[in-house]
C-alpha cells in the first residue's frame, strides 16, 4: 500500500474516532431507581423494574448493613426512627416504602436485577460508623453479587474512601467510583478506582477534571442532575460519561432527540 493511501486511512480513522469522542452521549442512571412515576418509590423493586423498562443504562440504589449482617436497600440511615446499622433485620422487615413495598433486602433487589438484563446495578455502599462495618458490608455485598453471578452487571459507588479502597482490594476488576468530590482523577486512578461520581458543582469548580479524566481513562458520572434545562446542559458537556438523575425519562428523551 502506498504511503498516501495509508495516510488517508489514518486520517479517516482519526476523524471517525474524534467524532465518536465528541458526540458520545452520556449514559442514563436512574437515581434511587425510577421512582417519580406511578406506583413507584425510591429504592423499591418497582423503581428498578421501571428504570429497566425505560431503557436506563443503570439503576442506582443505596445499601446499608443491619447489625446481624443483612444488607438492605434504603437511602436514609434510619427508617421510621430506627437506625438501620444498629437494628436487626427482623426489626426492619415489616417497614414499608412509600409505595407499600416492604424494605427490600439486597438479595431480593439483586435477584430482580438478574432478570433485567441490560440494566446495570449501581450499588451505593453507604458509609457506616466504623471502618470495620464498611468492610463487613463490602464483604456481604460481594458474597451476594458472586452468588447471583452479577459481577459484570454490578458497579459500585461510595462516599467512603475506605469502602472503595477495601472493595478494590477484594475485587480488583470491579468498577468502583468515588462520590465525595474531594479527590482528583489522577489520585483516583492511583488508588485503583475506575471512576469519579461527583456532584455537579464539583465540575463547575474543577472543569479541568473532565479533560483530565478523559486523558486518564477515569469514568465521569455526575449527580444529581434534574429538570430539562440542567439535563440538556450536562448531556452536551464533553467529558461526562454518565448522568445520574431523578428524571431518567426526560434525559432519555433529550438524548434521543439529539441523535
Ligand atoms: Mg445513592
PDB file of C-alpha atoms and ligand atoms in Angstrom:
ATOM      1  CA  UNK A   1       0.000   0.000   0.000  1.00  0.00           C
ATOM      2  CA  UNK A   2       1.278   3.415  -0.938  1.00  0.00           C
ATOM      3  CA  UNK A   3       2.109   5.841   1.832  1.00  0.00           C
ATOM      4  CA  UNK A   4      -0.512   8.302   0.530  1.00  0.00           C
ATOM      5  CA  UNK A   5      -3.243   5.662   0.865  1.00  0.00           C
ATOM      6  CA  UNK A   6      -2.026   4.779   4.335  1.00  0.00           C
ATOM      7  CA  UNK A   7      -2.144   8.441   5.288  1.00  0.00           C
ATOM      8  CA  UNK A   8      -5.735   8.723   4.014  1.00  0.00           C
ATOM      9  CA  UNK A   9      -6.790   5.670   6.012  1.00  0.00           C
ATOM     10  CA  UNK A  10      -5.062   7.029   9.086  1.00  0.00           C
ATOM     11  CA  UNK A  11      -6.772  10.419   8.801  1.00  0.00           C
ATOM     12  CA  UNK A  12     -10.176   8.761   8.239  1.00  0.00           C
ATOM     13  CA  UNK A  13      -9.706   6.651  11.360  1.00  0.00           C
ATOM     14  CA  UNK A  14      -8.636   9.659  13.433  1.00  0.00           C
ATOM     15  CA  UNK A  15     -11.665  11.660  12.280  1.00  0.00           C
ATOM     16  CA  UNK A  16     -14.043   8.769  12.939  1.00  0.00           C
ATOM     17  CA  UNK A  17     -12.632   8.345  16.426  1.00  0.00           C
ATOM     18  CA  UNK A  18     -12.772  12.098  17.107  1.00  0.00           C
ATOM     19  CA  UNK A  19     -16.421  12.270  16.040  1.00  0.00           C
ATOM     20  CA  UNK A  20     -17.248   9.336  18.320  1.00  0.00           C
ATOM     21  CA  UNK A  21     -15.483  11.064  21.196  1.00  0.00           C
ATOM     22  CA  UNK A  22     -17.137  14.439  20.650  1.00  0.00           C
ATOM     23  CA  UNK A  23     -20.651  13.148  20.073  1.00  0.00           C
ATOM     24  CA  UNK A  24     -20.654  10.282  22.587  1.00  0.00           C
ATOM     25  CA  UNK A  25     -23.883  10.547  24.530  1.00  0.00           C
ATOM     26  CA  UNK A  26     -23.901  10.115  28.289  1.00  0.00           C
ATOM     27  CA  UNK A  27     -25.449   7.040  29.827  1.00  0.00           C
ATOM     28  CA  UNK A  28     -28.565   7.431  31.957  1.00  0.00           C
ATOM     29  CA  UNK A  29     -28.586   6.233  35.550  1.00  0.00           C
ATOM     30  CA  UNK A  30     -31.855   6.427  37.476  1.00  0.00           C
ATOM     31  CA  UNK A  31     -31.122   7.867  40.937  1.00  0.00           C
ATOM     32  CA  UNK A  32     -32.662   5.513  43.543  1.00  0.00           C
ATOM     33  CA  UNK A  33     -34.325   3.802  40.578  1.00  0.00           C
ATOM     34  CA  UNK A  34     -37.091   5.387  38.509  1.00  0.00           C
ATOM     35  CA  UNK A  35     -39.310   6.500  41.354  1.00  0.00           C
ATOM     36  CA  UNK A  36     -41.001   9.694  40.090  1.00  0.00           C
ATOM     37  CA  UNK A  37     -43.687   7.643  38.408  1.00  0.00           C
ATOM     38  CA  UNK A  38     -46.981   5.916  39.263  1.00  0.00           C
ATOM     39  CA  UNK A  39     -46.722   3.090  41.794  1.00  0.00           C
ATOM     40  CA  UNK A  40     -43.002   3.538  42.396  1.00  0.00           C
ATOM     41  CA  UNK A  41     -40.928   4.651  45.388  1.00  0.00           C
ATOM     42  CA  UNK A  42     -37.257   5.416  45.967  1.00  0.00           C
ATOM     43  CA  UNK A  43     -35.115   2.268  46.180  1.00  0.00           C
ATOM     44  CA  UNK A  44     -38.093  -0.029  45.645  1.00  0.00           C
ATOM     45  CA  UNK A  45     -38.008  -3.158  43.487  1.00  0.00           C
ATOM     46  CA  UNK A  46     -40.607  -1.385  41.330  1.00  0.00           C
ATOM     47  CA  UNK A  47     -38.198   1.530  40.773  1.00  0.00           C
ATOM     48  CA  UNK A  48     -35.612  -0.934  39.448  1.00  0.00           C
ATOM     49  CA  UNK A  49     -38.149  -2.569  37.113  1.00  0.00           C
ATOM     50  CA  UNK A  50     -39.253   0.850  35.860  1.00  0.00           C
ATOM     51  CA  UNK A  51     -35.668   2.013  35.263  1.00  0.00           C
ATOM     52  CA  UNK A  52     -35.055  -1.095  33.169  1.00  0.00           C
ATOM     53  CA  UNK A  53     -38.384  -0.676  31.351  1.00  0.00           C
ATOM     54  CA  UNK A  54     -37.459   2.799  30.063  1.00  0.00           C
ATOM     55  CA  UNK A  55     -34.034   1.591  28.916  1.00  0.00           C
ATOM     56  CA  UNK A  56     -31.780   3.174  31.537  1.00  0.00           C
ATOM     57  CA  UNK A  57     -28.121   2.195  31.450  1.00  0.00           C
ATOM     58  CA  UNK A  58     -28.385   1.584  35.179  1.00  0.00           C
ATOM     59  CA  UNK A  59     -30.459   1.829  38.312  1.00  0.00           C
ATOM     60  CA  UNK A  60     -28.761   3.302  41.373  1.00  0.00           C
ATOM     61  CA  UNK A  61     -29.656   2.154  44.895  1.00  0.00           C
ATOM     62  CA  UNK A  62     -28.361   2.577  48.450  1.00  0.00           C
ATOM     63  CA  UNK A  63     -27.286  -0.268  50.704  1.00  0.00           C
ATOM     64  CA  UNK A  64     -26.969  -0.465  54.497  1.00  0.00           C
ATOM     65  CA  UNK A  65     -25.956  -3.464  56.582  1.00  0.00           C
ATOM     66  CA  UNK A  66     -28.051  -4.472  59.592  1.00  0.00           C
ATOM     67  CA  UNK A  67     -26.306  -5.332  62.851  1.00  0.00           C
ATOM     68  CA  UNK A  68     -26.932  -9.035  62.144  1.00  0.00           C
ATOM     69  CA  UNK A  69     -25.326  -8.832  58.694  1.00  0.00           C
ATOM     70  CA  UNK A  70     -28.241  -8.428  56.252  1.00  0.00           C
ATOM     71  CA  UNK A  71     -27.701  -5.820  53.511  1.00  0.00           C
ATOM     72  CA  UNK A  72     -30.906  -3.852  52.881  1.00  0.00           C
ATOM     73  CA  UNK A  73     -31.784  -1.296  50.207  1.00  0.00           C
ATOM     74  CA  UNK A  74     -32.756   2.091  51.650  1.00  0.00           C
ATOM     75  CA  UNK A  75     -31.447   5.644  51.409  1.00  0.00           C
ATOM     76  CA  UNK A  76     -31.648   7.167  54.871  1.00  0.00           C
ATOM     77  CA  UNK A  77     -29.637   5.998  57.874  1.00  0.00           C
ATOM     78  CA  UNK A  78     -32.918   5.497  59.741  1.00  0.00           C
ATOM     79  CA  UNK A  79     -36.319   4.092  58.846  1.00  0.00           C
ATOM     80  CA  UNK A  80     -39.250   5.259  60.990  1.00  0.00           C
ATOM     81  CA  UNK A  81     -36.776   6.350  63.684  1.00  0.00           C
ATOM     82  CA  UNK A  82     -34.809   3.071  63.744  1.00  0.00           C
ATOM     83  CA  UNK A  83     -31.093   3.298  62.924  1.00  0.00           C
ATOM     84  CA  UNK A  84     -30.541   0.618  60.301  1.00  0.00           C
ATOM     85  CA  UNK A  85     -26.920  -0.252  61.093  1.00  0.00           C
ATOM     86  CA  UNK A  86     -27.838  -0.858  64.762  1.00  0.00           C
ATOM     87  CA  UNK A  87     -31.032  -2.825  64.073  1.00  0.00           C
ATOM     88  CA  UNK A  88     -31.564  -6.487  63.268  1.00  0.00           C
ATOM     89  CA  UNK A  89     -33.255  -7.380  60.006  1.00  0.00           C
ATOM     90  CA  UNK A  90     -36.215  -8.746  61.990  1.00  0.00           C
ATOM     91  CA  UNK A  91     -36.732  -5.244  63.407  1.00  0.00           C
ATOM     92  CA  UNK A  92     -36.877  -3.734  59.901  1.00  0.00           C
ATOM     93  CA  UNK A  93     -38.571  -6.301  57.718  1.00  0.00           C
ATOM     94  CA  UNK A  94     -42.134  -5.135  58.305  1.00  0.00           C
ATOM     95  CA  UNK A  95     -41.402  -1.491  57.493  1.00  0.00           C
ATOM     96  CA  UNK A  96     -42.827  -0.313  54.194  1.00  0.00           C
ATOM     97  CA  UNK A  97     -41.699   2.094  51.485  1.00  0.00           C
ATOM     98  CA  UNK A  98     -43.937   4.896  50.185  1.00  0.00           C
ATOM     99  CA  UNK A  99     -45.472   2.583  47.540  1.00  0.00           C
ATOM    100  CA  UNK A 100     -46.381  -0.117  50.056  1.00  0.00           C
ATOM    101  CA  UNK A 101     -43.479  -2.489  49.329  1.00  0.00           C
ATOM    102  CA  UNK A 102     -41.526  -3.838  52.284  1.00  0.00           C
ATOM    103  CA  UNK A 103     -37.953  -2.545  52.607  1.00  0.00           C
ATOM    104  CA  UNK A 104     -36.050  -4.785  50.136  1.00  0.00           C
ATOM    105  CA  UNK A 105     -33.064  -6.870  51.105  1.00  0.00           C
ATOM    106  CA  UNK A 106     -30.115  -6.578  48.749  1.00  0.00           C
ATOM    107  CA  UNK A 107     -30.644 -10.216  47.826  1.00  0.00           C
ATOM    108  CA  UNK A 108     -34.236  -9.536  46.726  1.00  0.00           C
ATOM    109  CA  UNK A 109     -33.147  -6.450  44.800  1.00  0.00           C
ATOM    110  CA  UNK A 110     -30.274  -8.210  43.017  1.00  0.00           C
ATOM    111  CA  UNK A 111     -32.425 -11.230  42.262  1.00  0.00           C
ATOM    112  CA  UNK A 112     -34.880  -8.970  40.435  1.00  0.00           C
ATOM    113  CA  UNK A 113     -31.939  -7.219  38.759  1.00  0.00           C
ATOM    114  CA  UNK A 114     -30.638 -10.556  37.483  1.00  0.00           C
ATOM    115  CA  UNK A 115     -33.842 -10.853  35.414  1.00  0.00           C
ATOM    116  CA  UNK A 116     -33.416  -7.357  33.925  1.00  0.00           C
ATOM    117  CA  UNK A 117     -30.547  -7.934  31.510  1.00  0.00           C
ATOM    118  CA  UNK A 118     -29.224  -4.667  30.061  1.00  0.00           C
ATOM    119  CA  UNK A 119     -29.785  -2.549  33.158  1.00  0.00           C
ATOM    120  CA  UNK A 120     -26.662  -2.180  35.265  1.00  0.00           C
ATOM    121  CA  UNK A 121     -26.943  -2.357  39.045  1.00  0.00           C
ATOM    122  CA  UNK A 122     -25.305   0.727  40.516  1.00  0.00           C
ATOM    123  CA  UNK A 123     -24.744  -0.294  44.122  1.00  0.00           C
ATOM    124  CA  UNK A 124     -24.016   2.511  46.586  1.00  0.00           C
ATOM    125  CA  UNK A 125     -22.339   1.358  49.767  1.00  0.00           C
ATOM    126  CA  UNK A 126     -23.444   3.798  52.462  1.00  0.00           C
ATOM    127  CA  UNK A 127     -20.663   4.946  54.778  1.00  0.00           C
ATOM    128  CA  UNK A 128     -21.092   3.096  58.070  1.00  0.00           C
ATOM    129  CA  UNK A 129     -19.932   4.250  61.504  1.00  0.00           C
ATOM    130  CA  UNK A 130     -16.619   2.339  61.550  1.00  0.00           C
ATOM    131  CA  UNK A 131     -14.102   1.032  59.023  1.00  0.00           C
ATOM    132  CA  UNK A 132     -14.884  -2.498  60.234  1.00  0.00           C
ATOM    133  CA  UNK A 133     -18.560  -2.030  59.368  1.00  0.00           C
ATOM    134  CA  UNK A 134     -17.589  -0.634  55.951  1.00  0.00           C
ATOM    135  CA  UNK A 135     -15.502  -3.760  55.352  1.00  0.00           C
ATOM    136  CA  UNK A 136     -18.315  -6.021  56.537  1.00  0.00           C
ATOM    137  CA  UNK A 137     -20.871  -4.507  54.166  1.00  0.00           C
ATOM    138  CA  UNK A 138     -18.412  -4.758  51.261  1.00  0.00           C
ATOM    139  CA  UNK A 139     -17.888  -8.455  52.027  1.00  0.00           C
ATOM    140  CA  UNK A 140     -21.623  -9.150  52.271  1.00  0.00           C
ATOM    141  CA  UNK A 141     -22.343  -7.288  49.003  1.00  0.00           C
ATOM    142  CA  UNK A 142     -19.600  -9.191  47.183  1.00  0.00           C
ATOM    143  CA  UNK A 143     -20.874 -12.538  48.511  1.00  0.00           C
ATOM    144  CA  UNK A 144     -24.353 -11.851  47.112  1.00  0.00           C
ATOM    145  CA  UNK A 145     -23.090 -10.471  43.793  1.00  0.00           C
ATOM    146  CA  UNK A 146     -20.937 -13.576  43.304  1.00  0.00           C
ATOM    147  CA  UNK A 147     -23.696 -15.941  44.424  1.00  0.00           C
ATOM    148  CA  UNK A 148     -26.013 -14.468  41.769  1.00  0.00           C
ATOM    149  CA  UNK A 149     -23.164 -14.215  39.212  1.00  0.00           C
ATOM    150  CA  UNK A 150     -23.731 -10.498  38.761  1.00  0.00           C
ATOM    151  CA  UNK A 151     -20.083  -9.368  38.737  1.00  0.00           C
ATOM    152  CA  UNK A 152     -20.339  -7.835  35.256  1.00  0.00           C
ATOM    153  CA  UNK A 153     -23.760  -6.306  35.930  1.00  0.00           C
ATOM    154  CA  UNK A 154     -22.794  -4.559  39.170  1.00  0.00           C
ATOM    155  CA  UNK A 155     -20.934  -1.254  39.532  1.00  0.00           C
ATOM    156  CA  UNK A 156     -20.079   0.203  42.922  1.00  0.00           C
ATOM    157  CA  UNK A 157     -20.128   3.729  44.297  1.00  0.00           C
ATOM    158  CA  UNK A 158     -19.446   5.118  47.773  1.00  0.00           C
ATOM    159  CA  UNK A 159     -18.758   8.287  49.721  1.00  0.00           C
ATOM    160  CA  UNK A 160     -16.473   6.183  51.916  1.00  0.00           C
ATOM    161  CA  UNK A 161     -12.936   6.189  50.569  1.00  0.00           C
ATOM    162  CA  UNK A 162     -12.138   3.272  52.849  1.00  0.00           C
ATOM    163  CA  UNK A 163     -15.041   1.226  51.460  1.00  0.00           C
ATOM    164  CA  UNK A 164     -13.890   1.974  47.883  1.00  0.00           C
ATOM    165  CA  UNK A 165     -10.275   1.009  48.585  1.00  0.00           C
ATOM    166  CA  UNK A 166     -11.236  -2.103  50.520  1.00  0.00           C
ATOM    167  CA  UNK A 167     -13.608  -3.137  47.733  1.00  0.00           C
ATOM    168  CA  UNK A 168     -10.885  -2.636  45.129  1.00  0.00           C
ATOM    169  CA  UNK A 169      -8.514  -4.822  47.184  1.00  0.00           C
ATOM    170  CA  UNK A 170     -11.145  -7.595  47.372  1.00  0.00           C
ATOM    171  CA  UNK A 171     -12.398  -7.288  43.784  1.00  0.00           C
ATOM    172  CA  UNK A 172      -9.665  -5.718  41.595  1.00  0.00           C
ATOM    173  CA  UNK A 173     -11.718  -5.920  38.377  1.00  0.00           C
ATOM    174  CA  UNK A 174     -14.831  -4.234  39.755  1.00  0.00           C
ATOM    175  CA  UNK A 175     -15.943  -0.836  38.508  1.00  0.00           C
ATOM    176  CA  UNK A 176     -15.762   1.480  41.520  1.00  0.00           C
ATOM    177  CA  UNK A 177     -16.465   5.214  41.578  1.00  0.00           C
ATOM    178  CA  UNK A 178     -15.910   7.554  44.498  1.00  0.00           C
ATOM    179  CA  UNK A 179     -18.670  10.030  45.370  1.00  0.00           C
ATOM    180  CA  UNK A 180     -17.301  12.620  47.747  1.00  0.00           C
ATOM    181  CA  UNK A 181     -15.885  15.101  45.221  1.00  0.00           C
ATOM    182  CA  UNK A 182     -12.584  15.764  47.010  1.00  0.00           C
ATOM    183  CA  UNK A 183     -10.122  13.544  45.103  1.00  0.00           C
ATOM    184  CA  UNK A 184      -8.624  14.435  41.711  1.00  0.00           C
ATOM    185  CA  UNK A 185      -8.973  11.974  38.806  1.00  0.00           C
ATOM    186  CA  UNK A 186      -5.205  11.392  38.919  1.00  0.00           C
ATOM    187  CA  UNK A 187      -5.342  10.308  42.572  1.00  0.00           C
ATOM    188  CA  UNK A 188      -8.461   8.210  41.910  1.00  0.00           C
ATOM    189  CA  UNK A 189      -6.510   6.310  39.279  1.00  0.00           C
ATOM    190  CA  UNK A 190      -3.519   5.950  41.626  1.00  0.00           C
ATOM    191  CA  UNK A 191      -5.637   4.288  44.328  1.00  0.00           C
ATOM    192  CA  UNK A 192      -7.048   1.897  41.730  1.00  0.00           C
ATOM    193  CA  UNK A 193     -10.616   3.163  41.351  1.00  0.00           C
ATOM    194  CA  UNK A 194     -12.232   3.389  37.915  1.00  0.00           C
ATOM    195  CA  UNK A 195     -14.377   6.487  38.162  1.00  0.00           C
ATOM    196  CA  UNK A 196     -15.429   9.699  39.817  1.00  0.00           C
ATOM    197  CA  UNK A 197     -19.113  10.219  40.547  1.00  0.00           C
ATOM    198  CA  UNK A 198     -19.330  13.808  41.766  1.00  0.00           C
ATOM    199  CA  UNK A 199     -21.970  16.432  42.487  1.00  0.00           C
ATOM    200  CA  UNK A 200     -22.416  18.792  39.530  1.00  0.00           C
ATOM    201  CA  UNK A 201     -20.973  21.741  41.489  1.00  0.00           C
ATOM    202  CA  UNK A 202     -17.640  19.911  41.747  1.00  0.00           C
ATOM    203  CA  UNK A 203     -17.286  20.040  37.937  1.00  0.00           C
ATOM    204  CA  UNK A 204     -18.169  23.743  37.948  1.00  0.00           C
ATOM    205  CA  UNK A 205     -15.308  24.288  40.415  1.00  0.00           C
ATOM    206  CA  UNK A 206     -12.930  21.864  38.650  1.00  0.00           C
ATOM    207  CA  UNK A 207     -13.820  21.867  34.930  1.00  0.00           C
ATOM    208  CA  UNK A 208     -10.281  20.627  34.219  1.00  0.00           C
ATOM    209  CA  UNK A 209     -11.159  17.313  35.894  1.00  0.00           C
ATOM    210  CA  UNK A 210     -13.312  16.456  32.856  1.00  0.00           C
ATOM    211  CA  UNK A 211     -10.383  16.586  30.424  1.00  0.00           C
ATOM    212  CA  UNK A 212      -8.030  15.060  32.971  1.00  0.00           C
ATOM    213  CA  UNK A 213     -10.417  12.115  33.474  1.00  0.00           C
ATOM    214  CA  UNK A 214     -10.752  11.568  29.726  1.00  0.00           C
ATOM    215  CA  UNK A 215      -6.980  11.518  29.321  1.00  0.00           C
ATOM    216  CA  UNK A 216      -6.556   9.063  32.194  1.00  0.00           C
ATOM    217  CA  UNK A 217      -9.475   6.820  31.254  1.00  0.00           C
ATOM    218  CA  UNK A 218     -11.296   7.622  34.506  1.00  0.00           C
ATOM    219  CA  UNK A 219     -15.063   7.407  34.007  1.00  0.00           C
ATOM    220  CA  UNK A 220     -17.051  10.532  34.906  1.00  0.00           C
ATOM    221  CA  UNK A 221     -20.510  10.359  36.445  1.00  0.00           C
ATOM    222  CA  UNK A 222     -22.333  13.493  37.617  1.00  0.00           C
ATOM    223  CA  UNK A 223     -25.130  13.593  40.235  1.00  0.00           C
ATOM    224  CA  UNK A 224     -27.923  14.519  40.724  1.00  0.00           C
ATOM    225  CA  UNK A 225     -28.947  16.458  37.643  1.00  0.00           C
ATOM    226  CA  UNK A 226     -32.700  17.093  37.373  1.00  0.00           C
ATOM    227  CA  UNK A 227     -35.003  19.103  35.121  1.00  0.00           C
ATOM    228  CA  UNK A 228     -34.953  19.648  31.368  1.00  0.00           C
ATOM    229  CA  UNK A 229     -32.577  22.630  31.318  1.00  0.00           C
ATOM    230  CA  UNK A 230     -29.826  21.236  33.560  1.00  0.00           C
ATOM    231  CA  UNK A 231     -30.048  17.811  31.925  1.00  0.00           C
ATOM    232  CA  UNK A 232     -29.625  19.328  28.460  1.00  0.00           C
ATOM    233  CA  UNK A 233     -26.606  21.306  29.693  1.00  0.00           C
ATOM    234  CA  UNK A 234     -24.836  18.241  31.093  1.00  0.00           C
ATOM    235  CA  UNK A 235     -25.891  15.961  28.234  1.00  0.00           C
ATOM    236  CA  UNK A 236     -23.969  18.278  25.892  1.00  0.00           C
ATOM    237  CA  UNK A 237     -20.947  18.745  28.115  1.00  0.00           C
ATOM    238  CA  UNK A 238     -17.906  16.969  26.734  1.00  0.00           C
ATOM    239  CA  UNK A 239     -16.302  14.550  29.139  1.00  0.00           C
ATOM    240  CA  UNK A 240     -19.449  13.453  31.002  1.00  0.00           C
ATOM    241  CA  UNK A 241     -19.858   9.681  30.650  1.00  0.00           C
ATOM    242  CA  UNK A 242     -22.858   9.124  32.916  1.00  0.00           C
ATOM    243  CA  UNK A 243     -25.615  11.328  34.340  1.00  0.00           C
ATOM    244  CA  UNK A 244     -27.417  10.251  37.493  1.00  0.00           C
ATOM    245  CA  UNK A 245     -30.884  11.787  37.591  1.00  0.00           C
ATOM    246  CA  UNK A 246     -34.284  11.629  39.247  1.00  0.00           C
ATOM    247  CA  UNK A 247     -35.722  12.361  35.774  1.00  0.00           C
ATOM    248  CA  UNK A 248     -34.360   9.477  33.672  1.00  0.00           C
ATOM    249  CA  UNK A 249     -37.196   9.594  31.168  1.00  0.00           C
ATOM    250  CA  UNK A 250     -36.630  13.312  30.451  1.00  0.00           C
ATOM    251  CA  UNK A 251     -32.891  12.700  29.970  1.00  0.00           C
ATOM    252  CA  UNK A 252     -33.591   9.700  27.739  1.00  0.00           C
ATOM    253  CA  UNK A 253     -35.771  11.908  25.514  1.00  0.00           C
ATOM    254  CA  UNK A 254     -33.117  14.647  25.334  1.00  0.00           C
ATOM    255  CA  UNK A 255     -30.550  12.091  24.203  1.00  0.00           C
ATOM    256  CA  UNK A 256     -32.913  10.509  21.657  1.00  0.00           C
ATOM    257  CA  UNK A 257     -33.691  13.931  20.130  1.00  0.00           C
ATOM    258  CA  UNK A 258     -30.042  14.920  19.808  1.00  0.00           C
ATOM    259  CA  UNK A 259     -29.101  11.716  17.955  1.00  0.00           C
TER     260      UNK A 259
HETATM  261 MG1  LIG B   1     -27.374   6.922  46.454  1.00  0.00          MG
END
